[in-house]
CSV table of C-alpha atoms in Angstrom, one decimal:
chain,number,residue,atom,x,y,z
A,1,MET,CA,-0.2,0.4,0.0
A,2,ASN,CA,1.6,3.7,-0.7
A,3,GLY,CA,2.1,6.3,1.5
A,4,SER,CA,4.0,5.5,5.3
A,5,ALA,CA,1.8,2.0,5.7
A,6,ALA,CA,4.4,0.9,2.8
A,7,HIS,CA,7.3,0.7,4.4
A,8,ALA,CA,5.9,-0.4,7.1
A,9,ARG,CA,6.6,-4.0,9.2
A,10,PRO,CA,4.2,-6.5,8.2
A,11,PRO,CA,1.9,-6.8,10.5
A,12,VAL,CA,2.3,-9.6,13.8
A,13,ARG,CA,0.5,-12.6,12.9
A,14,LYS,CA,-1.9,-13.5,16.1
A,15,ALA,CA,-2.5,-16.6,17.0
A,16,GLY,CA,-5.2,-18.4,15.2
A,17,GLN,CA,-5.0,-15.9,12.2
A,18,ILE,CA,-3.9,-17.2,8.7
A,19,THR,CA,-0.2,-17.7,8.0
A,20,ASN,CA,0.7,-18.8,5.5
A,21,PRO,CA,1.6,-16.5,2.5
A,22,VAL,CA,-0.2,-18.2,-0.6
A,23,LEU,CA,-3.5,-18.7,1.6
A,24,ARG,CA,-3.6,-15.9,2.3
A,25,GLU,CA,-2.8,-14.8,-1.9
A,26,ARG,CA,-5.8,-16.6,-2.3
A,27,LEU,CA,-8.7,-15.4,0.5
A,28,ARG,CA,-7.9,-11.9,-0.6
A,29,GLN,CA,-7.8,-12.6,-4.1
A,30,LEU,CA,-11.3,-13.9,-3.4
A,31,ALA,CA,-11.7,-11.5,-1.2
A,32,LEU,CA,-11.0,-8.9,-4.3
A,33,PHE,CA,-13.3,-10.1,-6.6
A,34,ALA,CA,-16.0,-10.7,-5.0
A,35,ALA,CA,-16.4,-7.0,-3.8
A,36,MET,CA,-16.1,-6.4,-7.8
A,37,LEU,CA,-18.6,-8.5,-8.4
A,38,ILE,CA,-20.2,-6.2,-5.9
A,39,SER,CA,-19.3,-2.8,-7.4
A,40,GLY,CA,-20.9,-2.4,-10.6
A,41,GLY,CA,-21.3,-7.3,-11.0
A,42,ILE,CA,-24.2,-8.1,-13.2
A,43,LEU,CA,-27.4,-7.7,-11.4
A,44,SER,CA,-28.7,-11.2,-11.8
A,45,ILE,CA,-26.0,-11.7,-9.3
A,46,PRO,CA,-27.6,-11.9,-5.1
A,47,ARG,CA,-25.5,-9.2,-3.3
A,48,GLU,CA,-25.9,-10.1,0.0
A,49,PRO,CA,-23.6,-13.3,0.2
A,50,LEU,CA,-21.4,-11.8,-1.9
A,51,ILE,CA,-20.6,-9.0,1.0
A,52,VAL,CA,-21.3,-11.3,3.7
A,53,MET,CA,-18.0,-13.7,2.0
A,54,VAL,CA,-15.7,-10.6,1.7
A,55,LEU,CA,-16.4,-9.2,5.6
A,56,VAL,CA,-15.9,-13.8,6.7
A,57,LEU,CA,-12.4,-13.4,4.3
A,58,CYS,CA,-11.6,-10.6,5.5
A,59,PHE,CA,-11.7,-11.0,9.0
A,60,MET,CA,-10.3,-14.1,8.4
A,61,LEU,CA,-7.0,-12.6,8.0
A,62,ASN,CA,-7.1,-9.7,10.3
A,63,ASN,CA,-8.4,-9.1,13.4
A,64,PRO,CA,-11.2,-6.9,12.9
A,65,LEU,CA,-10.6,-5.0,15.5
A,66,ARG,CA,-7.6,-4.1,14.3
A,67,LEU,CA,-10.4,-0.9,12.5
A,68,LEU,CA,-10.9,0.5,15.6
A,69,ARG,CA,-6.8,1.9,15.2
A,70,ALA,CA,-6.5,5.7,15.3
A,71,GLU,CA,-5.9,5.5,11.7
A,72,PHE,CA,-8.9,5.0,11.0
A,73,LEU,CA,-10.2,8.0,13.5
A,74,LEU,CA,-10.8,9.9,10.7
A,75,VAL,CA,-12.7,7.1,8.5
A,76,TRP,CA,-15.3,6.8,11.3
A,77,LEU,CA,-16.1,9.7,11.4
A,78,LEU,CA,-16.8,10.6,7.9
A,79,LEU,CA,-19.0,7.4,8.8
A,80,PHE,CA,-20.9,8.6,11.5
A,81,ALA,CA,-21.5,11.9,10.6
A,82,THR,CA,-22.1,10.7,6.6
A,83,GLY,CA,-25.6,8.6,8.5
A,84,ALA,CA,-26.5,11.7,10.6
A,85,MET,CA,-26.6,13.7,8.0
A,86,ALA,CA,-28.5,11.0,6.0
A,87,LEU,CA,-31.7,10.4,8.9
A,88,VAL,CA,-31.5,14.5,8.4
A,89,GLY,CA,-31.5,14.6,4.7
A,90,GLY,CA,-34.0,11.5,4.3
A,91,GLU,CA,-36.3,13.2,6.9
A,92,SER,CA,-36.8,9.7,8.8
A,93,PHE,CA,-35.3,5.9,9.5
A,94,GLN,CA,-34.2,4.9,6.0
A,95,LEU,CA,-33.9,0.5,7.3
A,96,LEU,CA,-33.2,-0.6,4.2
A,97,PRO,CA,-30.6,1.6,1.5
A,98,MET,CA,-29.7,2.1,4.9
A,99,THR,CA,-28.3,-0.9,5.8
A,100,ILE,CA,-27.1,-1.8,2.5
A,101,ARG,CA,-25.5,1.9,2.6
A,102,TYR,CA,-23.3,0.7,5.7
A,103,ALA,CA,-23.0,-3.0,4.3
A,104,ASN,CA,-21.0,-1.7,1.6
A,105,PHE,CA,-19.7,1.1,3.8
A,106,ILE,CA,-17.8,-1.9,6.0
A,107,ALA,CA,-16.6,-4.2,3.4
A,108,GLY,CA,-14.9,-1.0,2.2
A,109,LEU,CA,-12.8,-0.8,5.2
A,110,ALA,CA,-11.9,-4.5,5.9
A,111,LEU,CA,-10.6,-4.6,2.3
A,112,LEU,CA,-8.8,-1.8,3.3
A,113,LEU,CA,-7.8,-3.4,6.6
A,114,VAL,CA,-6.1,-6.5,4.8
A,115,TYR,CA,-3.8,-4.2,3.2
A,116,VAL,CA,-2.9,-1.8,4.7
A,117,GLY,CA,0.0,-3.4,6.4
A,118,GLU,CA,1.4,-5.2,3.2
A,119,SER,CA,4.1,-3.7,0.8
A,120,ARG,CA,3.0,-1.6,-1.6
A,121,THR,CA,2.6,-3.6,-4.4
A,122,THR,CA,0.5,-6.4,-3.1
A,123,LEU,CA,-2.8,-5.3,-4.1
A,124,ALA,CA,-1.8,-4.5,-7.7
A,125,ASN,CA,0.1,-8.6,-7.6
A,126,ASP,CA,-3.6,-9.3,-5.9
A,127,LEU,CA,-5.4,-7.7,-9.0
A,128,PHE,CA,-2.7,-8.6,-11.8
A,129,PRO,CA,-3.6,-11.8,-12.4
A,130,ILE,CA,-7.7,-12.1,-12.1
A,131,LEU,CA,-8.0,-9.5,-14.4
A,132,LYS,CA,-5.7,-10.3,-17.2
A,133,LEU,CA,-7.8,-13.4,-16.8
A,134,MET,CA,-10.8,-10.6,-17.7
A,135,ALA,CA,-8.5,-8.8,-20.5
A,136,PHE,CA,-8.9,-12.6,-22.4
A,137,GLN,CA,-12.3,-12.7,-21.5
A,138,ALA,CA,-12.9,-9.1,-22.7
A,139,ILE,CA,-11.4,-9.6,-26.2
A,140,LEU,CA,-12.5,-13.3,-26.6
A,141,THR,CA,-16.4,-12.9,-26.5
A,142,PRO,CA,-16.6,-10.9,-30.3
A,143,PHE,CA,-14.7,-13.6,-31.6
A,144,ALA,CA,-17.1,-15.6,-29.1
A,145,TYR,CA,-20.2,-14.3,-31.3
A,146,LEU,CA,-18.8,-14.6,-33.9
A,147,PHE,CA,-18.0,-17.9,-34.7
A,148,ALA,CA,-20.4,-19.9,-32.2
A,149,SER,CA,-23.2,-17.2,-32.1
A,150,GLY,CA,-26.0,-20.4,-32.1
A,151,LEU,CA,-24.4,-21.1,-28.6
A,152,PHE,CA,-25.0,-18.4,-26.8
A,153,THR,CA,-28.1,-18.5,-24.4
A,154,THR,CA,-30.1,-15.5,-23.3
A,155,PHE,CA,-30.8,-14.5,-19.6
A,156,GLN,CA,-33.3,-11.4,-18.3
A,157,VAL,CA,-32.0,-8.4,-15.7
A,158,TYR,CA,-35.2,-6.9,-15.2
A,159,ASP,CA,-36.0,-5.0,-18.8
A,160,THR,CA,-32.6,-6.5,-19.2
A,161,THR,CA,-31.7,-9.3,-22.0
A,162,TYR,CA,-28.3,-10.8,-21.8
A,163,HIS,CA,-26.8,-12.9,-24.2
A,164,THR,CA,-24.6,-15.8,-23.1
A,165,LEU,CA,-21.8,-18.3,-23.3
A,166,LEU,CA,-21.7,-20.6,-20.5
A,167,TYR,CA,-22.1,-17.8,-18.7
A,168,VAL,CA,-18.5,-16.5,-19.5
A,169,PHE,CA,-18.9,-14.8,-22.2
A,170,THR,CA,-21.9,-11.8,-21.9
A,171,TYR,CA,-23.1,-8.9,-23.9
A,172,HIS,CA,-26.2,-7.1,-23.8
A,173,GLU,CA,-27.7,-4.7,-26.9
A,174,LEU,CA,-30.6,-1.8,-25.6
A,175,VAL,CA,-29.9,-0.9,-28.4
A,176,ASP,CA,-30.0,-3.2,-32.4
A,177,THR,CA,-27.0,-1.2,-34.3
A,178,GLY,CA,-25.9,-4.2,-36.8
A,179,SER,CA,-22.5,-4.2,-35.4
A,180,ILE,CA,-21.4,-7.7,-35.7
A,181,LEU,CA,-18.6,-6.5,-32.8
A,182,LYS,CA,-20.8,-7.3,-29.1
A,183,ARG,CA,-19.9,-5.3,-26.5
A,184,PRO,CA,-18.9,-7.7,-23.9
A,185,ASP,CA,-20.1,-7.2,-20.5
A,186,GLY,CA,-17.9,-9.7,-18.6
A,187,PHE,CA,-19.1,-10.4,-15.3
A,188,PHE,CA,-20.7,-6.6,-15.1
A,189,PHE,CA,-23.5,-5.3,-15.7
A,190,GLU,CA,-22.7,-2.9,-18.6
A,191,PRO,CA,-19.5,-2.3,-20.6
A,192,GLY,CA,-19.2,0.8,-18.0
A,193,VAL,CA,-18.2,-0.7,-15.5
A,194,PHE,CA,-16.1,-3.6,-17.2
A,195,GLN,CA,-13.6,-0.9,-18.3
A,196,ILE,CA,-12.4,0.1,-15.5
A,197,TYR,CA,-10.8,-3.4,-14.6
A,198,LEU,CA,-9.3,-3.4,-17.5
A,199,ASN,CA,-8.7,0.0,-17.2
A,200,MET,CA,-6.8,-1.0,-13.8
A,201,LEU,CA,-4.9,-3.8,-15.2
A,202,LEU,CA,-3.3,-1.1,-17.8
A,203,PHE,CA,-2.1,1.0,-15.2
A,204,ILE,CA,-0.4,-1.9,-13.4
A,205,GLY,CA,0.9,-2.9,-16.5
A,206,LEU,CA,2.6,0.9,-17.0
A,207,PHE,CA,3.2,2.1,-13.6
A,208,VAL,CA,3.4,-0.1,-11.4
A,209,ARG,CA,4.5,-3.9,-13.2
A,210,LYS,CA,7.2,-4.2,-15.2
A,211,GLN,CA,6.4,-2.4,-18.4
A,212,ARG,CA,6.2,-6.2,-20.2
A,213,LEU,CA,5.1,-5.7,-24.1
A,214,PHE,CA,2.6,-8.5,-24.6
A,215,ASP,CA,0.3,-7.3,-21.1
A,216,ILE,CA,0.3,-3.8,-21.8
A,217,VAL,CA,-1.2,-4.9,-25.8
A,218,LEU,CA,-3.3,-7.0,-23.3
A,219,ALA,CA,-4.6,-4.3,-21.6
A,220,ALA,CA,-5.3,-1.9,-24.3
A,221,LEU,CA,-7.8,-4.4,-26.8
A,222,ALA,CA,-9.7,-5.6,-24.8
A,223,VAL,CA,-10.4,-1.8,-23.4
A,224,VAL,CA,-10.9,-1.1,-26.4
A,225,ALA,CA,-13.1,-4.2,-26.8
A,226,THR,CA,-15.6,-3.0,-24.7
A,227,GLN,CA,-16.5,0.5,-27.1
A,228,SER,CA,-16.1,2.7,-24.6
A,229,THR,CA,-15.5,6.4,-24.9
A,230,THR,CA,-14.6,6.9,-21.2
A,231,GLY,CA,-12.8,3.9,-21.3
A,232,VAL,CA,-10.9,4.7,-24.3
A,233,VAL,CA,-10.1,8.1,-22.8
A,234,ILE,CA,-8.7,6.4,-19.3
A,235,MET,CA,-6.4,4.7,-21.8
A,236,MET,CA,-4.9,7.5,-23.5
A,237,LEU,CA,-5.0,9.8,-20.8
A,238,GLN,CA,-2.9,6.4,-19.0
A,239,PHE,CA,-0.4,6.3,-21.8
A,240,ALA,CA,-0.2,10.2,-22.9
A,241,VAL,CA,1.6,10.1,-18.6
A,242,ALA,CA,4.1,6.6,-19.2
A,243,TYR,CA,4.8,8.0,-22.6
A,244,PHE,CA,6.8,11.5,-20.4
A,245,GLN,CA,7.8,9.8,-18.0
A,246,TRP,CA,9.3,7.1,-20.7
A,247,LEU,CA,10.8,10.7,-21.9
A,248,LYS,CA,12.6,10.9,-19.3
A,249,THR,CA,15.7,8.8,-19.7
A,250,ALA,CA,15.0,7.7,-23.5
A,251,SER,CA,17.9,8.5,-25.7
A,252,ARG,CA,17.0,10.4,-28.5
A,253,ARG,CA,17.0,7.8,-30.8
A,254,GLN,CA,13.8,6.4,-29.1
A,255,LYS,CA,13.1,9.7,-29.1
A,256,VAL,CA,12.9,10.1,-32.7
A,257,GLY,CA,10.9,6.4,-33.2
A,258,VAL,CA,8.7,7.3,-31.0
A,259,PHE,CA,7.6,10.6,-32.7
A,260,VAL,CA,7.6,8.9,-35.9
A,261,PHE,CA,5.4,5.5,-35.2
A,262,VAL,CA,3.5,6.5,-32.6
A,263,PRO,CA,0.6,9.1,-34.9
A,264,ILE,CA,1.3,6.3,-37.1
A,265,LEU,CA,-0.1,4.0,-34.0
A,266,LEU,CA,-3.3,6.0,-33.2
A,267,LEU,CA,-4.3,6.6,-35.7
A,268,PRO,CA,-7.3,3.5,-36.2
A,269,LEU,CA,-7.8,4.8,-32.4
A,270,ALA,CA,-8.9,8.0,-33.7
A,271,ALA,CA,-10.9,7.1,-35.9
A,272,TYR,CA,-12.3,4.2,-33.7
A,273,MET,CA,-12.3,7.0,-30.4
A,274,SER,CA,-14.0,9.5,-33.6
A,275,PHE,CA,-17.1,6.8,-35.2
A,276,ASN,CA,-17.8,5.9,-31.7
A,277,LEU,CA,-18.7,9.2,-30.4
A,278,SER,CA,-20.4,9.9,-33.1
A,279,GLN,CA,-22.6,7.3,-32.9
A,280,LYS,CA,-23.7,8.1,-29.4
A,281,PHE,CA,-24.2,11.4,-29.8
A,282,TYR,CA,-25.8,10.9,-33.1
A,283,GLY,CA,-26.6,8.0,-34.4
A,284,ALA,CA,-28.0,5.1,-32.9
A,285,LEU,CA,-26.4,5.1,-29.4
A,286,SER,CA,-27.6,9.1,-29.1
A,287,GLY,CA,-29.8,7.7,-27.0
A,288,SER,CA,-27.1,7.3,-23.8
A,289,ALA,CA,-26.5,10.9,-24.2
A,290,GLU,CA,-28.9,12.1,-24.3
A,291,ALA,CA,-29.9,10.2,-20.6
A,292,ARG,CA,-26.3,11.0,-19.6
A,293,GLU,CA,-26.8,14.9,-19.5
A,294,TYR,CA,-30.3,14.3,-17.9
A,295,ASP,CA,-28.7,12.3,-15.0
A,296,LEU,CA,-25.9,15.2,-14.6
A,297,ARG,CA,-28.5,18.5,-14.6
A,298,THR,CA,-31.1,16.0,-12.8
A,299,GLY,CA,-28.6,14.7,-9.9
A,300,ILE,CA,-27.2,18.8,-9.9
A,301,SER,CA,-30.7,20.3,-8.8
A,302,VAL,CA,-31.6,17.7,-6.7
A,303,ALA,CA,-28.6,17.7,-5.0
A,304,LEU,CA,-28.6,22.3,-5.2
A,305,GLU,CA,-32.5,21.4,-3.5
A,306,HIS,CA,-30.7,20.0,-0.3
A,307,PRO,CA,-26.6,21.3,-0.6
A,308,VAL,CA,-25.7,21.0,3.0
A,309,THR,CA,-27.5,17.1,4.0
A,310,GLY,CA,-28.8,16.1,0.8
A,311,ILE,CA,-31.9,13.9,0.2
A,312,GLY,CA,-30.4,10.7,2.1
A,313,PHE,CA,-29.7,6.7,0.3
A,314,ASP,CA,-33.3,6.1,-0.6
A,315,TYR,CA,-34.2,6.3,-4.2
A,316,GLN,CA,-37.9,6.7,-3.5
A,317,LYS,CA,-37.1,10.2,-2.4
A,318,TYR,CA,-34.7,11.4,-5.6
A,319,PHE,CA,-37.4,10.3,-7.4
A,320,ASP,CA,-39.8,12.9,-6.1
A,321,VAL,CA,-37.6,15.2,-5.5
A,322,SER,CA,-36.4,14.7,-9.6
A,323,ALA,CA,-40.4,14.8,-10.4
A,324,ARG,CA,-40.4,18.9,-9.4
A,325,VAL,CA,-36.9,19.9,-10.4
A,326,GLY,CA,-35.4,17.5,-13.0
A,327,TYR,CA,-34.6,19.1,-16.1
A,328,ARG,CA,-37.3,19.1,-18.5
A,329,GLU,CA,-35.7,19.5,-22.1
A,330,ALA,CA,-34.2,15.6,-22.2
A,331,ASN,CA,-35.8,13.7,-25.7
A,332,LEU,CA,-36.7,10.6,-22.8
A,333,SER,CA,-40.1,8.9,-22.1
A,334,ARG,CA,-41.9,9.6,-19.2
A,335,ASP,CA,-41.6,6.1,-18.1
A,336,ASN,CA,-38.4,6.4,-18.6
A,337,ILE,CA,-37.9,9.4,-16.8
A,338,THR,CA,-40.0,8.9,-14.0
A,339,GLU,CA,-38.6,5.7,-12.8
A,340,ARG,CA,-34.8,6.4,-13.9
A,341,GLY,CA,-32.6,5.8,-11.9
A,342,ASN,CA,-29.1,8.2,-11.9
A,343,THR,CA,-26.2,6.5,-13.2
A,344,ASN,CA,-23.9,9.6,-12.7
A,345,GLY,CA,-21.8,8.5,-9.7
A,346,ILE,CA,-20.1,11.9,-8.0
A,347,VAL,CA,-23.7,13.5,-8.3
A,348,VAL,CA,-25.5,11.0,-6.2
A,349,LEU,CA,-23.2,11.0,-4.0
A,350,LEU,CA,-23.5,14.4,-4.2
A,351,PHE,CA,-27.4,14.5,-3.5
A,352,SER,CA,-26.9,11.6,-0.8
A,353,VAL,CA,-25.0,12.9,2.1
A,354,GLY,CA,-24.4,16.8,1.0
A,355,ILE,CA,-22.0,18.6,-1.0
A,356,PRO,CA,-19.7,18.9,2.2
A,357,LEU,CA,-19.5,15.6,3.1
A,358,SER,CA,-18.9,15.1,-0.1
A,359,LEU,CA,-16.0,16.8,-0.6
A,360,ILE,CA,-14.5,15.1,1.9
A,361,PHE,CA,-15.5,11.4,0.3
A,362,LEU,CA,-13.5,13.0,-3.2
A,363,LEU,CA,-10.9,14.3,-1.5
A,364,GLY,CA,-10.0,10.3,0.1
A,365,ILE,CA,-10.1,9.6,-3.8
A,366,VAL,CA,-7.9,12.1,-4.2
A,367,PHE,CA,-5.2,12.0,-2.3
A,368,GLN,CA,-5.9,7.3,-2.0
A,369,ARG,CA,-2.4,5.7,-1.3
A,370,MET,CA,-2.9,2.0,-2.7
A,371,PHE,CA,-1.3,3.0,-6.0
A,372,ARG,CA,1.1,5.2,-7.2
A,373,PRO,CA,1.1,7.9,-9.6
A,374,ARG,CA,-1.9,9.2,-6.8
A,375,LEU,CA,-3.9,11.2,-8.5
A,376,LEU,CA,-3.5,8.9,-12.3
A,377,PHE,CA,-5.2,6.1,-10.5
A,378,ALA,CA,-7.4,8.7,-8.8
A,379,ALA,CA,-9.0,10.7,-12.0
A,380,LEU,CA,-9.5,7.1,-13.1
A,381,ILE,CA,-12.1,6.8,-10.3
A,382,LEU,CA,-13.5,9.8,-10.7
A,383,LEU,CA,-13.7,9.7,-15.0
A,384,SER,CA,-15.6,6.2,-14.5
A,385,LEU,CA,-17.7,7.7,-12.0
A,386,ILE,CA,-19.0,9.4,-14.2
A,387,ALA,CA,-21.0,8.0,-16.5
A,388,GLU,CA,-21.5,4.6,-13.3
A,389,SER,CA,-23.2,5.2,-10.5
A,390,LEU,CA,-20.7,3.4,-8.1
A,391,PHE,CA,-19.0,5.4,-5.4
A,392,PHE,CA,-20.9,3.4,-2.5
A,393,THR,CA,-19.7,0.0,-3.9
A,394,PRO,CA,-16.5,-2.1,-1.7
A,395,ILE,CA,-13.3,-1.2,-4.6
A,396,VAL,CA,-14.7,2.9,-4.9
A,397,LEU,CA,-14.7,2.8,-1.5
A,398,MET,CA,-12.0,1.2,0.3
A,399,ILE,CA,-9.7,3.7,-2.8
A,400,ALA,CA,-11.2,6.4,-0.4
A,401,PHE,CA,-10.9,4.9,2.9
A,402,SER,CA,-7.0,4.7,1.6
A,403,GLY,CA,-7.0,8.7,1.5
A,404,LEU,CA,-8.7,9.1,4.6
A,405,LEU,CA,-5.7,7.4,6.8
A,406,ILE,CA,-4.3,8.7,9.1
A,407,GLN,CA,-0.6,8.0,9.2
A,408,PRO,CA,1.0,5.7,12.0
A,409,ARG,CA,4.0,8.6,12.2
A,410,ARG,CA,1.6,10.6,12.8
A,411,ILE,CA,0.0,9.0,15.3
A,412,ALA,CA,2.7,8.9,16.9
A,413,ARG,CA,4.1,12.0,17.3
A,414,LEU,CA,1.4,13.4,18.5
A,415,LEU,CA,1.5,10.3,21.4
A,416,ARG,CA,5.3,11.8,21.7
A,417,ARG,CA,4.2,15.5,22.0
A,418,ARG,CA,1.6,14.6,25.1
A,419,PRO,CA,4.5,14.0,27.6
A,420,ALA,CA,5.6,17.5,26.8
A,421,THR,CA,2.4,19.7,27.1
A,422,ALA,CA,0.9,18.0,29.8
A,423,PRO,CA,0.4,20.0,33.1
A,424,VAL,CA,3.1,20.3,35.4
A,425,ARG,CA,1.5,18.8,38.5
A,426,PRO,CA,2.9,20.3,42.1
A,427,GLN,CA,5.7,18.2,44.6
A,428,SER,CA,4.4,17.3,47.5
A,429,ALA,CA,6.6,18.5,50.4
C-alpha cells in the first residue's frame, strides 16, 4: 500500500490467524473478486452473500478489532457524519437503504484493513491475475459471438436481455446497431463498468509491474473491445502519462522513433474514437448521451435542493425530488424519467450525503494510497464514476477510505508530544 504504510513492518500474526502466505494471497484474491462483483457485477448476482463473503474472508485474514485503531479515526467520523446527514436529509429512518449502504461501507473498510500493513505492490499483485483473465474474457467475447453465436443463450435481468456463453462470454444490446462486434460485459452489468477494471490492469502494467509489452497490449485491446468512450479516454490519458515519464530516460534515437511511429499507431484508435463519439451523440446510440445529460442536470438540481444534508440513500426520495426539479428538456419518455435511477456516481454522492461530506469522500479518492502515480489513478476512478453510479461500493470505498487514514507517524508524533504538553503537577512537600 502507498504512503507510510508501504514501509511499515508486516503486522504480527496473532494466534489463530492464517499465516501461510500462499493461502493468504488466495483468500485476498477471493475477497477482491467478490468485492468486484458487488462493485458493478450483473444485477442478477445476489449482493448479500457476496458482502458476507468479503467480511468473513477479510476478518479471517485480520482481526476486525484493528479497525478501532487511531489511524481509522477520520473514516469512522466520516461514516458517523454520513449517517447523521442521511437521517436529517431523508427526513426519516430509511432502514433498508441505510443497511445496504453501511454494509458496503464496512466491506470497503474490511478490504482496506487487509492491505494496510502490506507492501505497496500487494494489492496490484493480487489484482493482476484476476484482471488479466478478464482481459482475455473481453477480447474473446466478440470472437465467441462471431464463430459460435448459435451456442449463446439468454437470461433476463429486469428489462435487459443478456446473451451469454457459459456465463463467461456475455453481452447485451439496448439498441440494435447492426454491429457484428459485440461489446463484452464480462461479469458486470455493462461494458462501462468492465472498462474500469481493464484500465486498472493497464495501470498496473504501465506503472506498477515491469512494463511487459504483452501485458500492456493485452490490456489496451481489452479496453478497446468494450467500445467504451470513457474507457478509451482513460486509456489514452494513461499512455500519455507513461510516455512523458519514459521521455525522461529515453535516448535521442528512441525519442525520434516514437515521434515517427506513435502517430501512425494512433490513427486507427483516433478513427475508432471519432466513430464511437458520432454514434453516441448523433447516431443510433444518441439516446445514451441524452440520458447522461439528464442524469447530470437532474442530479445537480436535486443536490442543490439539499446542498448541506443531501436527501439520504432512499431512491424513492430521489424520484420524488427529481419529479419537481428534474431536467425538462430531455428527449426521454415519461416512463423512463419517472423511474430512472441516476447513472452519474459523482452527483449521486452529492445528492445523497450533501456537498460538504461529498468533498471529503472525493478528497479521499484524490489522496488515495493504493496506487502510484496517485493523481492518475484517482483520475481513472473519478472519470469512470461520471458514467457509473458505483461510489458506494466496496472497491471504490476502499480506495476513498485509504486517502483518509491518519499516518502512523503522525499518531506517534502526537503521542510523543503529549507528555511534553501535559500540565506540571506540584510536587508534594
